[in-house]
PDB file of C-alpha atoms in Angstrom:
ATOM      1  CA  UNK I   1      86.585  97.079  83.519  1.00 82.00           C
ATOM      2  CA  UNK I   2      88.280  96.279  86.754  1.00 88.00           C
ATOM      3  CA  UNK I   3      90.657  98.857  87.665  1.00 88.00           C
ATOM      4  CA  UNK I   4      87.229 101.078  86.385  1.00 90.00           C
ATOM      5  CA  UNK I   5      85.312  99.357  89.909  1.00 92.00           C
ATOM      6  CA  UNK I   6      88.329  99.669  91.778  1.00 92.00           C
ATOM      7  CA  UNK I   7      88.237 103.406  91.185  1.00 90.00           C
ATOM      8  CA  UNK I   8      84.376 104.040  91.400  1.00 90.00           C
ATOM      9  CA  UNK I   9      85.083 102.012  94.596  1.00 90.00           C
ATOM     10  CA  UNK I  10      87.333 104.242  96.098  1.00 86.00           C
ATOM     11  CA  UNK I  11      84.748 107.544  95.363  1.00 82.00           C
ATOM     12  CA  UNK I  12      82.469 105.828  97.341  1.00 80.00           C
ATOM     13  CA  UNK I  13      84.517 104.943 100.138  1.00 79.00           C
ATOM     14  CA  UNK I  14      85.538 108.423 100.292  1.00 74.00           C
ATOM     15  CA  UNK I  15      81.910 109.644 100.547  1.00 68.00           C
ATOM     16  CA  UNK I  16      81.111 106.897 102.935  1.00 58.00           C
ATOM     17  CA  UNK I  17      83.849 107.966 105.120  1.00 53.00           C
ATOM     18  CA  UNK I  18      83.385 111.614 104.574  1.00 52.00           C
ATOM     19  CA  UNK I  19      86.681 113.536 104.132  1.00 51.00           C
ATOM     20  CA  UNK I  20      88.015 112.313 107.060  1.00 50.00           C
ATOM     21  CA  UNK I  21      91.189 110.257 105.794  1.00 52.00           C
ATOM     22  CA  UNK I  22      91.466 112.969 102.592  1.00 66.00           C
ATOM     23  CA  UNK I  23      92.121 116.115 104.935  1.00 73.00           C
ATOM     24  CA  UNK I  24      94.587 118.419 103.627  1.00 76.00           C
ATOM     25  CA  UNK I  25      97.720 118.161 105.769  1.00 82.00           C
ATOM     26  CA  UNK I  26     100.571 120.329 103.939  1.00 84.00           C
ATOM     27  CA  UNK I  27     102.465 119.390 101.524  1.00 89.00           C
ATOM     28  CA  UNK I  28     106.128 118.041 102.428  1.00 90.00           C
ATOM     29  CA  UNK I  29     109.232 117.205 100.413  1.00 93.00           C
ATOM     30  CA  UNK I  30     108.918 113.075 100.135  1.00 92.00           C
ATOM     31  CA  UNK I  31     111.309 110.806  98.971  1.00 93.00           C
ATOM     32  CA  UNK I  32     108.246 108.191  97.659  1.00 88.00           C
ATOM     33  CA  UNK I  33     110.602 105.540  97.224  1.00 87.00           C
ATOM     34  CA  UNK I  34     112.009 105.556 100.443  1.00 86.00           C
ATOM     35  CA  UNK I  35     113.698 101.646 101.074  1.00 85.00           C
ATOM     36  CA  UNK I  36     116.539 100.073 102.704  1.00 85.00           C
ATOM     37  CA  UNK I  37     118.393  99.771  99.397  1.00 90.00           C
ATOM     38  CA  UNK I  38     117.795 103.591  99.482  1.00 91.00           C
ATOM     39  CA  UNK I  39     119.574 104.231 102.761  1.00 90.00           C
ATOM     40  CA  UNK I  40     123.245 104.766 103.807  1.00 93.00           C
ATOM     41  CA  UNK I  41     124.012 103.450 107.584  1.00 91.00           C
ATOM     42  CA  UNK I  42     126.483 104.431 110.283  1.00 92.00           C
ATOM     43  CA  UNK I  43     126.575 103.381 113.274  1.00 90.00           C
ATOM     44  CA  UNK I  44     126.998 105.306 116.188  1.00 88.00           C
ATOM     45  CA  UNK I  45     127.655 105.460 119.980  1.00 86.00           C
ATOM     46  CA  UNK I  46     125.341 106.300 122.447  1.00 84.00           C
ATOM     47  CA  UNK I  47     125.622 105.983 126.292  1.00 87.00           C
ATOM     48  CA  UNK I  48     127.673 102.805 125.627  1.00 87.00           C
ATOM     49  CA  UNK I  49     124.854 101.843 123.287  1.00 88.00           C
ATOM     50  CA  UNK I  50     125.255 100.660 119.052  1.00 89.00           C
ATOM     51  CA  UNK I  51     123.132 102.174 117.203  1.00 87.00           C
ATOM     52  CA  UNK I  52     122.012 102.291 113.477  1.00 87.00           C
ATOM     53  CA  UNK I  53     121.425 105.808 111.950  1.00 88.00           C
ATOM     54  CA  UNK I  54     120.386 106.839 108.497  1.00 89.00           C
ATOM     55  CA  UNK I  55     123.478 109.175 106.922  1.00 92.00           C
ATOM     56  CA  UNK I  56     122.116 109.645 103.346  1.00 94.00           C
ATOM     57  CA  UNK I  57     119.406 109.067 101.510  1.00 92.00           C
ATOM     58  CA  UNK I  58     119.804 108.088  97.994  1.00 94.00           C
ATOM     59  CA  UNK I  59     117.501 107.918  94.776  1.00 93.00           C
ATOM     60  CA  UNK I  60     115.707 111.130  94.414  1.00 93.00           C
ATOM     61  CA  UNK I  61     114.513 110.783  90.780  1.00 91.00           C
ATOM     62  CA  UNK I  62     110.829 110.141  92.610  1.00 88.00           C
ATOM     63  CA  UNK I  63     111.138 113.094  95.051  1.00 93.00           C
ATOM     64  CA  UNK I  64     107.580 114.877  95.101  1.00 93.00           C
ATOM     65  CA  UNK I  65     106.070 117.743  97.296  1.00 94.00           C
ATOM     66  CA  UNK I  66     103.424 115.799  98.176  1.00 91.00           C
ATOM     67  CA  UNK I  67     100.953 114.801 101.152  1.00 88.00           C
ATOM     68  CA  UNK I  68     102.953 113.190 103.785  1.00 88.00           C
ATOM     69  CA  UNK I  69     100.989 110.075 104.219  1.00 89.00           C
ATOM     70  CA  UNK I  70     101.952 108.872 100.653  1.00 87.00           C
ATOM     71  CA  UNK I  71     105.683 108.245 102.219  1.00 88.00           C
ATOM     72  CA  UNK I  72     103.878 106.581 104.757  1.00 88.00           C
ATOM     73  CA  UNK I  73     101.763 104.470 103.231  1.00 86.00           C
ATOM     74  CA  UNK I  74     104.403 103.266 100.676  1.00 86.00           C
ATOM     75  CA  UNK I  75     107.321 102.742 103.520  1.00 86.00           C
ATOM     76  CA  UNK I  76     103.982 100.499 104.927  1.00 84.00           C
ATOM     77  CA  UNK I  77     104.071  98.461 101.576  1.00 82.00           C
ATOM     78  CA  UNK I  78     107.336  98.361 100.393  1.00 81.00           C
ATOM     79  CA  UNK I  79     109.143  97.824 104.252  1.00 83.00           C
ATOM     80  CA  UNK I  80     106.831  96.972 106.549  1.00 83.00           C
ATOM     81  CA  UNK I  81     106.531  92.849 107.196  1.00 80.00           C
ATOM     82  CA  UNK I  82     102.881  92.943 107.671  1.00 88.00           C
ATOM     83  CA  UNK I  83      99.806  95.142 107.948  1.00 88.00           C
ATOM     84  CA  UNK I  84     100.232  95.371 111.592  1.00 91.00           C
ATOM     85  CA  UNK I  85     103.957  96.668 111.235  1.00 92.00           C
ATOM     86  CA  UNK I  86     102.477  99.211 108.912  1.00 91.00           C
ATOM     87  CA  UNK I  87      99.634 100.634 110.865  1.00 92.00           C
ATOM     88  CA  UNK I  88     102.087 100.688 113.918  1.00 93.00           C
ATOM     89  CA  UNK I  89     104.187 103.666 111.700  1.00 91.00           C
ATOM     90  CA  UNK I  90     101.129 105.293 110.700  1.00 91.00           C
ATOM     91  CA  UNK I  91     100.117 105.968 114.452  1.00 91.00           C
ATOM     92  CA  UNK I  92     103.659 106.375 115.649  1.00 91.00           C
ATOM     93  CA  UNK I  93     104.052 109.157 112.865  1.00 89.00           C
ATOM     94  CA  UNK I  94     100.305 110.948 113.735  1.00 88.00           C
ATOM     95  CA  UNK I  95     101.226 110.706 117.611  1.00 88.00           C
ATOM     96  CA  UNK I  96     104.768 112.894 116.956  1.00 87.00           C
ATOM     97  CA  UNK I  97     103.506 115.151 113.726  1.00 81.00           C
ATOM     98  CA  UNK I  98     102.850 118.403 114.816  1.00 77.00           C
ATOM     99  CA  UNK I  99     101.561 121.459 113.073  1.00 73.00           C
ATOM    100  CA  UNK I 100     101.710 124.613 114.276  1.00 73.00           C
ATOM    101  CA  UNK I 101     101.113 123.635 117.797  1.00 77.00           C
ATOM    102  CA  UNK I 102      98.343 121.197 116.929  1.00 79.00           C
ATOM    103  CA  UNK I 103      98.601 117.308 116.723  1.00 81.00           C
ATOM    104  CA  UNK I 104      98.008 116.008 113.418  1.00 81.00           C
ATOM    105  CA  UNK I 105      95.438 113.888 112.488  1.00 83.00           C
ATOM    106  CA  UNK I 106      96.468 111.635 109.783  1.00 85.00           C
ATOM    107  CA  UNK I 107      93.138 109.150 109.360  1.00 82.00           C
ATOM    108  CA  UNK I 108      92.472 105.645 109.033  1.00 83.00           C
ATOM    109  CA  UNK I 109      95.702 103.963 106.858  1.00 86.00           C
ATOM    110  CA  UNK I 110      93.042 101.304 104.815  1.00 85.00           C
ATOM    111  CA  UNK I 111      91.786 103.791 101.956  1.00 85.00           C
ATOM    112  CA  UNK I 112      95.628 104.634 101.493  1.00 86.00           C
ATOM    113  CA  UNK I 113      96.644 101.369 101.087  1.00 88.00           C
ATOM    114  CA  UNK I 114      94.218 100.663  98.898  1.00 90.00           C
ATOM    115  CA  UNK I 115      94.860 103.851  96.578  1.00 88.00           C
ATOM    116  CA  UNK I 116      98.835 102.747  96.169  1.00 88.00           C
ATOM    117  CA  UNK I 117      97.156  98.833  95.437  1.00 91.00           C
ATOM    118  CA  UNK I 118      94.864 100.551  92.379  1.00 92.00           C
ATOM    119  CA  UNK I 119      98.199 102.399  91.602  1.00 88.00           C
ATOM    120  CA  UNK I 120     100.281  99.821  91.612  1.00 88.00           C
ATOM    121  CA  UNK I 121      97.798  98.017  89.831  1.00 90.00           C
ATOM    122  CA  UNK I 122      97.818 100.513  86.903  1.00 88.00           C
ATOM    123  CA  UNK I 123     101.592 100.427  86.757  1.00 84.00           C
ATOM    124  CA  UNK I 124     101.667  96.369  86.937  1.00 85.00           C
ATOM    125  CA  UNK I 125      99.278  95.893  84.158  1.00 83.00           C
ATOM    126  CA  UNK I 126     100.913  99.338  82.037  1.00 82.00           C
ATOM    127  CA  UNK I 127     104.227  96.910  82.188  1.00 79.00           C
ATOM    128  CA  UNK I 128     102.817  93.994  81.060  1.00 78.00           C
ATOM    129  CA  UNK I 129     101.549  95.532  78.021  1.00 77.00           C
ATOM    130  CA  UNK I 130     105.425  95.513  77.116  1.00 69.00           C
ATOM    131  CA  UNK I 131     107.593  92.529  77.014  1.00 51.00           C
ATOM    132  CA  UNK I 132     107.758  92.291  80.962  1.00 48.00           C
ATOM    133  CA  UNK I 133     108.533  94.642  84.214  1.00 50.00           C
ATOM    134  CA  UNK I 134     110.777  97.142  84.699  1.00 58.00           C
ATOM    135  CA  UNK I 135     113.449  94.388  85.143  1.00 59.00           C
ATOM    136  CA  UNK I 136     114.975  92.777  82.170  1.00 56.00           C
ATOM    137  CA  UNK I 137     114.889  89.421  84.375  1.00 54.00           C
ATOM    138  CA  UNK I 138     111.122  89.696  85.084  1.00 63.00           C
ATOM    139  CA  UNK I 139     108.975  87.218  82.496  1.00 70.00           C
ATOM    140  CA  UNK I 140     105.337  87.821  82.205  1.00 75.00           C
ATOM    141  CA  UNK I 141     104.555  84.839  84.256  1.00 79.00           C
ATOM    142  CA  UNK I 142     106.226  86.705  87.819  1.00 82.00           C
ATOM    143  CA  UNK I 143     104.194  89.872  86.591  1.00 82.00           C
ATOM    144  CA  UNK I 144     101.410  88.753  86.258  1.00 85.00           C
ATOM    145  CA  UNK I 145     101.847  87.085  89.557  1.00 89.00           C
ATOM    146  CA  UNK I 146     102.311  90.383  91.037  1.00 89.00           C
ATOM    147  CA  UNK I 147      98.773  91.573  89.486  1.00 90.00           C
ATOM    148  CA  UNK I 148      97.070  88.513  91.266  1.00 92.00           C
ATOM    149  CA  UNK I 149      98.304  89.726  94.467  1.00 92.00           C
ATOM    150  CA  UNK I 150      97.666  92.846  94.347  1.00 92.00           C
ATOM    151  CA  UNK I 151      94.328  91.876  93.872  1.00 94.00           C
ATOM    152  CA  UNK I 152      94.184  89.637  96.202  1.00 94.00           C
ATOM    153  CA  UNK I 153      95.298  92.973  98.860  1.00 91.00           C
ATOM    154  CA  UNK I 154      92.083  94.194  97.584  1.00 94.00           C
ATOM    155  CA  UNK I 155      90.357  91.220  98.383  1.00 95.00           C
ATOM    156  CA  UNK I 156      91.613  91.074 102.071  1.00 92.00           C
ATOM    157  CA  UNK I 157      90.927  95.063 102.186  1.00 90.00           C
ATOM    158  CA  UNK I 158      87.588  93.817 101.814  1.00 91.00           C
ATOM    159  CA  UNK I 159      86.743  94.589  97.889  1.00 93.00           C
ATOM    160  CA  UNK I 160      85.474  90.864  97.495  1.00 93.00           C
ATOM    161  CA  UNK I 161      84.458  92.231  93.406  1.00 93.00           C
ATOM    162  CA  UNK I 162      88.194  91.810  93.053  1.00 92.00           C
ATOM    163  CA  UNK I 163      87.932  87.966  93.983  1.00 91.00           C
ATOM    164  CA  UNK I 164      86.547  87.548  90.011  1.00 80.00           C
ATOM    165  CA  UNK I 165      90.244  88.348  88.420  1.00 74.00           C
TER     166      UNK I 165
END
């Protein structure tokens, strides 16, 4: 009945919104689980200067050609500290995308965030249907501590019908 709101929810928060946040941008090849444990380092040398710089990128099995904001919106979940961190890439990304000789306008980042939460949310409670996560160390008490907080994400989003799980 929940995840049923949480979807009729995000309908109407398209049509509130208009299409703004759902214009097409092309599609690009994205990684979509694109995390540190992901990444190969090497450091380099520049002007006397250390620097970190990504040499490979490992973990393809979730490649997709997909909208480019999913990447973003899942590096802001899965990387990013904080929701500030996370809106911080979303605007540094729409003030150096580009297409075709036109600045790309990639939206507000809050109906993203909350499509990957009702995703995630799906997945979670998919897994706990089975005898725990996707980890063989995960018990159905830490999983179902994961549901509660995505929940509570909604909550804070602002979906206080969420507040009743």
């Amino acid at each position: 009945h929940i995840l049923g709101l949480c979807i009729q929810q995000l309908k109407q928060d398209c049509e509130i919104d208009g299409a703004q946040y759902l214009k097409h941008l092309p599609f690009v090849l994205v990684h979509m689980d694109c995390q540190p444990q992901n990444l190969i380092f090497a450091k380099s040398s520049v002007d006397g200067m250390s620097h970190l710089n990504v040499s490979s990128v490992l973990d393809w099995e979730e490649a997709a050609y997909a909208d480019p904001r999913f990447e973003l919106l899942l590096l802001g979940r899965k990387v990013c500290a904080n929701l500030e961190q996370a809106e911080s890439l979303w605007q540094f990304y729409e003030s150096h995308a580009w297409e075709e000789g036109t600045r790309v306008e990639l939206g507000p980042i809050a109906p993203w965030l909350r499509l990957e939460t009702v995703h995630s949310l799906c997945t979670l409670l998919l897994q706990s249907m089975k005898q725990g996560g996707r980890s063989p160390w995960e018990n159905k008490p830490e999983l179902w501590g994961k549901i509660v907080r995505e929940f509570q994400r909604l909550v804070a989003s602002g979906w206080a019908f969420c507040a009743e799980i």
